[in-house]
mmCIF file of C-alpha atoms in Angstrom:
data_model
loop_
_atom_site.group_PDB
_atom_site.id
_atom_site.type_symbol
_atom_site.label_atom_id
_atom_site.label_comp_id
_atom_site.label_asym_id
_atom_site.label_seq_id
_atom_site.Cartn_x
_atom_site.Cartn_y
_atom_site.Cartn_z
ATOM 1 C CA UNK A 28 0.000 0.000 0.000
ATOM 2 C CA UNK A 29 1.345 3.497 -1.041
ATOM 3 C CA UNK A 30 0.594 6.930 0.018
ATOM 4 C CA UNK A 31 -0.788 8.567 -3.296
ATOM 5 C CA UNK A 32 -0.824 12.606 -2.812
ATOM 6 C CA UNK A 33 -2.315 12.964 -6.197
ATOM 7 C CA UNK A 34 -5.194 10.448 -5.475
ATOM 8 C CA UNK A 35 -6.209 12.901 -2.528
ATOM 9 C CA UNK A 36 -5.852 16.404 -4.372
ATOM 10 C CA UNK A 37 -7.758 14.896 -6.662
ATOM 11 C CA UNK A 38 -10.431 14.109 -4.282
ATOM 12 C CA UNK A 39 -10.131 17.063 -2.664
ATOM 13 C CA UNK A 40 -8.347 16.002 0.607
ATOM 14 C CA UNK A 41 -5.448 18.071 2.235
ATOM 15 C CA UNK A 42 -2.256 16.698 3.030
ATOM 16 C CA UNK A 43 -2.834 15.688 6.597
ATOM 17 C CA UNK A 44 -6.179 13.938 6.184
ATOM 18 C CA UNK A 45 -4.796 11.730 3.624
ATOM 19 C CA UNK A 46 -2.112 10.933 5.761
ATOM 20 C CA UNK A 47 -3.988 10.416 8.416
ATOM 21 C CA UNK A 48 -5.984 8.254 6.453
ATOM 22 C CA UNK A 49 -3.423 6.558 4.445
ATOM 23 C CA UNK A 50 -2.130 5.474 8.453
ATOM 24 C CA UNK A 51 -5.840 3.959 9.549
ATOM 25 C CA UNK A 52 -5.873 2.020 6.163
ATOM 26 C CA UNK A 53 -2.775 0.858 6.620
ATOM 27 C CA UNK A 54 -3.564 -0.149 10.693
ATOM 28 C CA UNK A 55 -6.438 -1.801 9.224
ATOM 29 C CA UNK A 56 -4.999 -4.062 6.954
ATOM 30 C CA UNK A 57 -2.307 -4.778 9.486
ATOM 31 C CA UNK A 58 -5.153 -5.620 12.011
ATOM 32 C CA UNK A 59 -6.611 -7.985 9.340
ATOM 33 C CA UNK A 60 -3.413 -9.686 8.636
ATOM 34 C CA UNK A 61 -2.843 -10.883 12.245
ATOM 35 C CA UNK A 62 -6.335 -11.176 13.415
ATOM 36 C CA UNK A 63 -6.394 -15.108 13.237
ATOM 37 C CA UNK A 64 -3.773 -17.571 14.247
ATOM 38 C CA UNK A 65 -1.803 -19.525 11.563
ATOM 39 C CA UNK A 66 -3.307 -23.091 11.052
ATOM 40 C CA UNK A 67 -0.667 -25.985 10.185
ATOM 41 C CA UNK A 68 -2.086 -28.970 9.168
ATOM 42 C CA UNK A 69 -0.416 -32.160 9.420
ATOM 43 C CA UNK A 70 -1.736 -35.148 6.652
ATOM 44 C CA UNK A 71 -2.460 -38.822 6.959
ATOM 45 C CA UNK A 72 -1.111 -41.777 5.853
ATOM 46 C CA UNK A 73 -0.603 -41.741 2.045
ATOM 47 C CA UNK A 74 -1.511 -37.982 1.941
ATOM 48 C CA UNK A 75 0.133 -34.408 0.937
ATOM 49 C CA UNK A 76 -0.174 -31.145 0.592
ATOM 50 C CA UNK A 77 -2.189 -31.394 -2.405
ATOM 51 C CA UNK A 78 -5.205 -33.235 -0.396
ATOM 52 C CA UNK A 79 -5.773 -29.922 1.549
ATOM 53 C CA UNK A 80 -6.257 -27.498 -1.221
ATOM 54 C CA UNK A 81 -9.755 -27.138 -0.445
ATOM 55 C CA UNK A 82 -9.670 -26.954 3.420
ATOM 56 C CA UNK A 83 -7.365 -24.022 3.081
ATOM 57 C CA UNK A 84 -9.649 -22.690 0.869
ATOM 58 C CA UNK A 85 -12.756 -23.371 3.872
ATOM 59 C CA UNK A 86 -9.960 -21.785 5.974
ATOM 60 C CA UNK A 87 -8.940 -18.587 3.852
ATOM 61 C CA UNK A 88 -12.669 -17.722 3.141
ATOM 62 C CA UNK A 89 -14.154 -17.987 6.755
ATOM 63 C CA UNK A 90 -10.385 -16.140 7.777
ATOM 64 C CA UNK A 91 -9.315 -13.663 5.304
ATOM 65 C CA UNK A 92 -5.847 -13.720 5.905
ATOM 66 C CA UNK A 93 -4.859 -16.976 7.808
ATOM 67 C CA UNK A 94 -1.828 -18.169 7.265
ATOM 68 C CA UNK A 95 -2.558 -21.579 6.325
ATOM 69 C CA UNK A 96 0.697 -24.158 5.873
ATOM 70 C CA UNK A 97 0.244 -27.822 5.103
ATOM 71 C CA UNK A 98 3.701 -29.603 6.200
ATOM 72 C CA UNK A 99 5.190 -31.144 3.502
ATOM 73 C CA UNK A 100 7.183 -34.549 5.251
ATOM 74 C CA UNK A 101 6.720 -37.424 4.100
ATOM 75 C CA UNK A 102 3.980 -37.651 1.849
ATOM 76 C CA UNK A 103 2.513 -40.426 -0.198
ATOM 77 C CA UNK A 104 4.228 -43.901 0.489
ATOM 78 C CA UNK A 105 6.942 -42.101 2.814
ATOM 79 C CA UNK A 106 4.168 -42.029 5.605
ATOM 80 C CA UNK A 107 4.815 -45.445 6.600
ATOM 81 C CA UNK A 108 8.085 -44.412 8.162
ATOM 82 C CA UNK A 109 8.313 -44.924 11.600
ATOM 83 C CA UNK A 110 6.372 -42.213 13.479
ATOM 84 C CA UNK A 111 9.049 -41.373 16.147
ATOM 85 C CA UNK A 112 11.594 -40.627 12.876
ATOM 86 C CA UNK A 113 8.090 -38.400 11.269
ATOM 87 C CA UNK A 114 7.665 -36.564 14.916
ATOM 88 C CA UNK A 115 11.803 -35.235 15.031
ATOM 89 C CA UNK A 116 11.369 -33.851 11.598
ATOM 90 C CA UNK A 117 7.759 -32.774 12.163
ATOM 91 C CA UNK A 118 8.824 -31.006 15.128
ATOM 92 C CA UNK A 119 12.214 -29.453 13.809
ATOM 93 C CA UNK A 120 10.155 -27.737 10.778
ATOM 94 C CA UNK A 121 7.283 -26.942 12.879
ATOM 95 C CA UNK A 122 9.322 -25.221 15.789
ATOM 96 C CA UNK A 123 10.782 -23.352 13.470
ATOM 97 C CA UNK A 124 7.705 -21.614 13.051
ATOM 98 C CA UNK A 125 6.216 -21.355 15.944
ATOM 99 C CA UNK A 126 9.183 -19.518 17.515
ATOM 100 C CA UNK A 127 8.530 -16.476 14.469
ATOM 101 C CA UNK A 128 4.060 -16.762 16.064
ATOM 102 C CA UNK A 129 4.391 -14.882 18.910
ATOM 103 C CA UNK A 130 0.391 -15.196 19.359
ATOM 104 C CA UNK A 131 0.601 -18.825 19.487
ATOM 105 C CA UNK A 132 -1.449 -21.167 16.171
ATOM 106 C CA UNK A 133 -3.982 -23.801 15.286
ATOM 107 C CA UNK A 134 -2.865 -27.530 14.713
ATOM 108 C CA UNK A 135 -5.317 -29.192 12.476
ATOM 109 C CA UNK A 136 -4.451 -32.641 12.057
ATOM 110 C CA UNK A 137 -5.776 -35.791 9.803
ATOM 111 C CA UNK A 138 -6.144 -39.375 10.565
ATOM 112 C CA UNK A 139 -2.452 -40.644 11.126
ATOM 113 C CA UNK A 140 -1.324 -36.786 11.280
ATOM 114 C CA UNK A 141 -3.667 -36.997 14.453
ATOM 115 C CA UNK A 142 -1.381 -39.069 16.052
ATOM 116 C CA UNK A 143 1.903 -37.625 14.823
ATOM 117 C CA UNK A 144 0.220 -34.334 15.992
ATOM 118 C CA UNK A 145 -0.123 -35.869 19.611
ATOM 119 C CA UNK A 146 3.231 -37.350 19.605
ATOM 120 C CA UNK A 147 4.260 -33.333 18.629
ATOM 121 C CA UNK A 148 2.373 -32.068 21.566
ATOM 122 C CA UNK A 149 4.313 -34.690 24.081
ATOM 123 C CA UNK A 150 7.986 -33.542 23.286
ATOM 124 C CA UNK A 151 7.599 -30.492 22.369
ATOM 125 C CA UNK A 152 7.863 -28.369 25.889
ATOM 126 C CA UNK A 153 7.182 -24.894 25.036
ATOM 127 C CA UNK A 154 5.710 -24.574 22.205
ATOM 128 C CA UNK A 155 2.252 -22.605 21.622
ATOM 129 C CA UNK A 156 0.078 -24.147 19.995
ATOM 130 C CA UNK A 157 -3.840 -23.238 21.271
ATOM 131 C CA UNK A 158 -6.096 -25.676 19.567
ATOM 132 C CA UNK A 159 -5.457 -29.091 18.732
ATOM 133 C CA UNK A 160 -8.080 -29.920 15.728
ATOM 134 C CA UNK A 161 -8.055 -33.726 15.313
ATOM 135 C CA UNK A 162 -9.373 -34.727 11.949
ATOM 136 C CA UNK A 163 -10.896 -38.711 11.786
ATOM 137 C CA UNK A 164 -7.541 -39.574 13.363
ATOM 138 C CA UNK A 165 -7.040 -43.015 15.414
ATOM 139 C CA UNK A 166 -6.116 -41.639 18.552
ATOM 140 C CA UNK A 167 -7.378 -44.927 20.356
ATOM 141 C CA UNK A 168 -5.493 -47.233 18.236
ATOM 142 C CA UNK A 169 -6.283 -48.826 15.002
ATOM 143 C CA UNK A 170 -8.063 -52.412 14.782
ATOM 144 C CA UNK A 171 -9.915 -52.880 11.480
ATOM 145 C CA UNK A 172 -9.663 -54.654 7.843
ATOM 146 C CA UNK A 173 -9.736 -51.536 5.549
ATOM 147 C CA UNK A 174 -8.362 -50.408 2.265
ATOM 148 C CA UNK A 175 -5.547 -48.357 3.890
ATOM 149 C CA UNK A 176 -4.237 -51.610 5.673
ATOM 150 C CA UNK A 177 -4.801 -53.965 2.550
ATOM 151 C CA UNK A 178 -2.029 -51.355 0.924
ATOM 152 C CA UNK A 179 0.069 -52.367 3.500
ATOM 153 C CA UNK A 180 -0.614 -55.872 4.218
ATOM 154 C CA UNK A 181 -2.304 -57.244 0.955
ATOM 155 C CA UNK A 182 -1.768 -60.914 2.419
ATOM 156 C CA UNK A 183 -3.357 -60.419 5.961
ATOM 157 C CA UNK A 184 -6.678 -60.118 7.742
ATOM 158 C CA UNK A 185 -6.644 -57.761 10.970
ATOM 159 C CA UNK A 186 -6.855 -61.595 13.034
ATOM 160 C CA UNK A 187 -3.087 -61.599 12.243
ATOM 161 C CA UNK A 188 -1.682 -58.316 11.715
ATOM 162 C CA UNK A 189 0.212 -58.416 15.638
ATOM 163 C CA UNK A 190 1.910 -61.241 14.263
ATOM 164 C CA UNK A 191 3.468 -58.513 11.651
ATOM 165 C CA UNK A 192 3.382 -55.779 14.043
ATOM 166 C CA UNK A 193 4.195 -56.727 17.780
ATOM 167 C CA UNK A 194 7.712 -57.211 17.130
ATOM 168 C CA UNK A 195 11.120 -54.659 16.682
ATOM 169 C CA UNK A 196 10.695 -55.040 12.811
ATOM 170 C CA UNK A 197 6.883 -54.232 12.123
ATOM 171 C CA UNK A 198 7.408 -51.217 14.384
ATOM 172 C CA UNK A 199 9.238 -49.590 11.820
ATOM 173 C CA UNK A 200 6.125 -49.292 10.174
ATOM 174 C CA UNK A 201 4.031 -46.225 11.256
ATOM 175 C CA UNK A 202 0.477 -48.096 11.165
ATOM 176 C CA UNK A 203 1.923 -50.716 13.363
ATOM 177 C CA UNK A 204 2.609 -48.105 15.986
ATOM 178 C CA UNK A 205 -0.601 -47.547 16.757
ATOM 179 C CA UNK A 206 -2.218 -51.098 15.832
ATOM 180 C CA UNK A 207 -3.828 -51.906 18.892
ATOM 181 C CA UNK A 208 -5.259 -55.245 18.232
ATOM 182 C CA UNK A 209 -7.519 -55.830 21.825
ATOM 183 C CA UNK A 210 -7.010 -59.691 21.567
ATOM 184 C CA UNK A 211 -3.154 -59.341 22.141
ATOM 185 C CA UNK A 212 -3.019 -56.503 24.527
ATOM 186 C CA UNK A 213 0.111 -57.941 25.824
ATOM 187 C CA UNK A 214 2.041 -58.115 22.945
ATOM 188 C CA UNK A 215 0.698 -54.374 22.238
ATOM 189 C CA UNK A 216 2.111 -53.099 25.447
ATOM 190 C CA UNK A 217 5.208 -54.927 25.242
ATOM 191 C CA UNK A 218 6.076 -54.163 21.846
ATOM 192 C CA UNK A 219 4.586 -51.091 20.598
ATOM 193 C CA UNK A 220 6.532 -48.564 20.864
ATOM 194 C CA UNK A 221 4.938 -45.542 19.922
ATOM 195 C CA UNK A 222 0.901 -45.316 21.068
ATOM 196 C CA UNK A 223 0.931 -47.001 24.579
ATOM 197 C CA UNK A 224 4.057 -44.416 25.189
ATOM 198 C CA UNK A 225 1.865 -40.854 24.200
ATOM 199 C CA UNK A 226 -1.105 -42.295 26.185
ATOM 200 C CA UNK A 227 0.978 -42.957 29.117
ATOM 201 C CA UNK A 228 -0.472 -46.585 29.037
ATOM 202 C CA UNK A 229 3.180 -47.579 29.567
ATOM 203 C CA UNK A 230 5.118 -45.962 32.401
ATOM 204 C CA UNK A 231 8.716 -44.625 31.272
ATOM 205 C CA UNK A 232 10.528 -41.690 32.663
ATOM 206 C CA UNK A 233 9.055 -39.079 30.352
ATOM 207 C CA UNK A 234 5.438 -39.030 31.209
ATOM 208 C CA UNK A 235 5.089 -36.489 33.423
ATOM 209 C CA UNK A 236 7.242 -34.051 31.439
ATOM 210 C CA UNK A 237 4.892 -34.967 28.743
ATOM 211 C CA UNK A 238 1.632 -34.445 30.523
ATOM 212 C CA UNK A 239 3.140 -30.982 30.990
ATOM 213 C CA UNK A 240 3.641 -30.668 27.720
ATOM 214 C CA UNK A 241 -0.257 -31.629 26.238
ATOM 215 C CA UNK A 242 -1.775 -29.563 28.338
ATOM 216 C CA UNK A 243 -0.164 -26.487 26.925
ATOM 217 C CA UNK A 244 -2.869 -26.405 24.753
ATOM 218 C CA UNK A 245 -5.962 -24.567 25.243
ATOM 219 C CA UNK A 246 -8.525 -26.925 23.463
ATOM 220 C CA UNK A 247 -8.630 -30.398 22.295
ATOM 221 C CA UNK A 248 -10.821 -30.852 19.103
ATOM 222 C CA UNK A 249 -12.042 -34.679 18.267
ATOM 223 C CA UNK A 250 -13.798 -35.117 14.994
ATOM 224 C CA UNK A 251 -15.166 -37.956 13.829
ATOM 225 C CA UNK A 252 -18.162 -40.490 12.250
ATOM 226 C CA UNK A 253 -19.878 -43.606 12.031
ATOM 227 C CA UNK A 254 -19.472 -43.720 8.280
ATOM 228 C CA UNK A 255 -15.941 -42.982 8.325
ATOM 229 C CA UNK A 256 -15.250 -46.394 6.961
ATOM 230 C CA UNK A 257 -10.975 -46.486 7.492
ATOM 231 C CA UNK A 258 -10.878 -45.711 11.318
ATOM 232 C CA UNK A 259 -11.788 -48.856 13.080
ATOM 233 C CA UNK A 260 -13.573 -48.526 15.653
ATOM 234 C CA UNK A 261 -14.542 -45.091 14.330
ATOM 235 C CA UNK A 262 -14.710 -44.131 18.210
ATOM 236 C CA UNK A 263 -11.046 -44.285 18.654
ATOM 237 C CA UNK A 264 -11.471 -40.688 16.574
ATOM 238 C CA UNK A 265 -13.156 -39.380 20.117
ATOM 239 C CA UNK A 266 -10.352 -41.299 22.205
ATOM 240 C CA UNK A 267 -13.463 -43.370 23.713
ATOM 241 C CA UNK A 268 -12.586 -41.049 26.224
ATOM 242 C CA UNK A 269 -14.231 -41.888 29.568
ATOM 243 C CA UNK A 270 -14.135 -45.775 29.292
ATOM 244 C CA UNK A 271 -10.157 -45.343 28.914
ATOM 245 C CA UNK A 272 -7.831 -46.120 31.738
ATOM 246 C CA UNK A 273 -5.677 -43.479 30.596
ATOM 247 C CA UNK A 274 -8.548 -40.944 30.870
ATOM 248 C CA UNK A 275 -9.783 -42.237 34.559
ATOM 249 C CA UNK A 276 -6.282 -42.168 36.019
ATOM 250 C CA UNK A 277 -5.363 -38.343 33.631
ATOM 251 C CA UNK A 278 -1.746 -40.019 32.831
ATOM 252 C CA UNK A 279 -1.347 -38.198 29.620
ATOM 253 C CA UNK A 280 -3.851 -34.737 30.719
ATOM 254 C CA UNK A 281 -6.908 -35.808 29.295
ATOM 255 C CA UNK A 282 -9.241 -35.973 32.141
ATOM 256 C CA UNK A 283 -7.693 -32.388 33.182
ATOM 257 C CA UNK A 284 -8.811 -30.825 29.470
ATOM 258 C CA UNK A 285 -12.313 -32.127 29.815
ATOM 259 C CA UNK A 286 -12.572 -30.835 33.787
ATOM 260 C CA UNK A 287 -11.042 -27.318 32.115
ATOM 261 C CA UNK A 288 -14.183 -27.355 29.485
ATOM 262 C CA UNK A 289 -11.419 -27.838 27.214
ATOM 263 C CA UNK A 290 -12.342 -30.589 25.520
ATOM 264 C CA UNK A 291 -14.715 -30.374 22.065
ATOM 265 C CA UNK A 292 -16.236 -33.471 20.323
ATOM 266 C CA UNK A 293 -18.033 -32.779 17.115
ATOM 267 C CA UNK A 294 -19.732 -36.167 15.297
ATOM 268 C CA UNK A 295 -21.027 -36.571 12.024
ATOM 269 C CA UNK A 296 -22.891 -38.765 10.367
ATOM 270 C CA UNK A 297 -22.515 -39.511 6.485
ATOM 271 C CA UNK A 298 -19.125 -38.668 5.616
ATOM 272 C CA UNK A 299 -16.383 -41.145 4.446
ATOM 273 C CA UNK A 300 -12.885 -40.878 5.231
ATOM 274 C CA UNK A 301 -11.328 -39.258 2.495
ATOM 275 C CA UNK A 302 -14.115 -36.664 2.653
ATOM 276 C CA UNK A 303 -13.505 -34.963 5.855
ATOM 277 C CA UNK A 304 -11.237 -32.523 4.789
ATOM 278 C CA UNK A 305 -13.169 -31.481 1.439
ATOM 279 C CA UNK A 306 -16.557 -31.446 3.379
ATOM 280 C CA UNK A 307 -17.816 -27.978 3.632
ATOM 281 C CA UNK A 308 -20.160 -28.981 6.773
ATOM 282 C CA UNK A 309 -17.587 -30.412 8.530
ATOM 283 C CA UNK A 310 -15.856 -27.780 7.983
ATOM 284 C CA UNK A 311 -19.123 -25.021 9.448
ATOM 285 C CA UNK A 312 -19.778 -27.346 11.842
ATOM 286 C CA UNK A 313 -16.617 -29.031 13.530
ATOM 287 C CA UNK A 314 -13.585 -26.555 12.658
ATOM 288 C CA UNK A 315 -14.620 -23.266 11.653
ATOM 289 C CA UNK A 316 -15.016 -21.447 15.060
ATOM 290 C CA UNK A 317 -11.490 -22.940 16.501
ATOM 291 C CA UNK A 318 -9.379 -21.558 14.317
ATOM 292 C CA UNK A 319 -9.829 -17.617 15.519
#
């Protein structure tokens, strides 16, 4: 924006109102620029940038002037890394940004980004992020035959998936991490090594400094369906919060959120998986008013 003398002679203005004016413009547009929080959204398994096109759109028309960032790690078929290696370099390129946000931002996160996102929010001890949006993610665990897991294990049925996962080798796959297979819980304890560790299911020595961590944030955001169709059971979405262990005995913060009121579940009906970031009433309904 310029300050354009002739423009105001040529209206008629003197000198001093159009500066004056030129200076309230200029502190409105400022205003507008860093009235909302930046949003980074972190994608699911098999995902990328490209799949959020039209949720930044949602974003950037209900927020004129959000700065919206998809994360571009390990898209496509690198998202079956191993999630602790996807959570140092989510973290490194996400701290980076957060320490130039003085007025904190939004993490909106899908499916297995949900659970990268809460692996984030565990080791990450001062950063600033106020609302945790999580997107149809597994938070619970994964336990389910669906099209995702037949691109990963074409030969298996879920009945025998621990036998791929619940050792040292299948947890260098990320959807093993948070298999949790309810017939075996003992092998999913012993051997997974990254879901029983962020919900504090396991004890180890970082869990308090971690419960620290997670409830940094300011609200917790669970979205999810019956119709989903790829999270299995679609409740692990909501973290079937109160009939969790973790939740009665608050190892990982949960039960503190939902005493604070900070805690927001938003279900809907009708929408398959790949849908619920291109859905424009999820989007009204679920995400809209967090992301101020």
């Amino acid at each position: 924006m310029t300050h354009d003398c002739s423009m105001c002679a040529w209206i008629g203005l003197d000198s001093m109102v159009c500066s004056l004016l030129f200076l309230l413009l200029l502190c409105c547009a400022s205003y507008i620029s860093q009235a909302y929080k930046p949003v980074f959204i972190v994608h699911g398994l098999f995902d990328g940038p490209k799949e959020f096109k039209t949720l930044t759109k949602f974003i950037q028309k209900s927020h004129p002037g959000t700065e919206v960032t998809t994360l571009d790690l390990y898209d496509g078929l690198l998202s079956v890394k191993p999630l602790w290696t996807q959570v140092r370099d989510f973290r490194a390129k996400l701290e980076a940004r957060l320490n130039q946000t003085k007025e904190g931002a939004h993490l909106l996160c899908f499916s297995q980004g949900g659970v990268i996102c809460r692996g984030l929010l565990s080791v990450m001890p001062n950063h600033n992020i106020h609302s945790f949006i999580s997107l149809s993610a597994p938070l619970a665990g994964q336990y389910g035959n669906t099209d995702y897991l037949k691109k990963v294990f074409p030969k298996y049925l879920k009945k025998n998936i621990y036998k791929v996962c619940y050792n040292k080798l299948g947890q260098q796959l990320s959807i093993c991490q948070y298999w949790n297979d309810p017939h075996h819980r003992d092998k999913y304890l012993k051997y997974n090594n990254f879901l029983p560790w962020i919900n504090g299911e396991k004890q180890h020595q970082y869990i308090n400094n971690w419960r620290d961590n997670f409830l940094r944030i300011k609200k917790l955001v669970l979205i999810g369906g019956p119709d989903d169709g790829v999270i299995t059971p679609w409740q692990s979405s909501l973290i079937e919060m109160k009939n969790q262990e973790y939740y009665r005995s608050d190892v990982f913060g949960l039960k503190t959120l939902d005493f604070r009121g900070d805690v927001s579940m938003c279900v809907q009906s009708g929408v398959a998986h790949v849908q619920w970031h291109s859905d424009s009433t999820v989007f009204t309904n679920c995400i809209q008013d967090w992301l101020t």
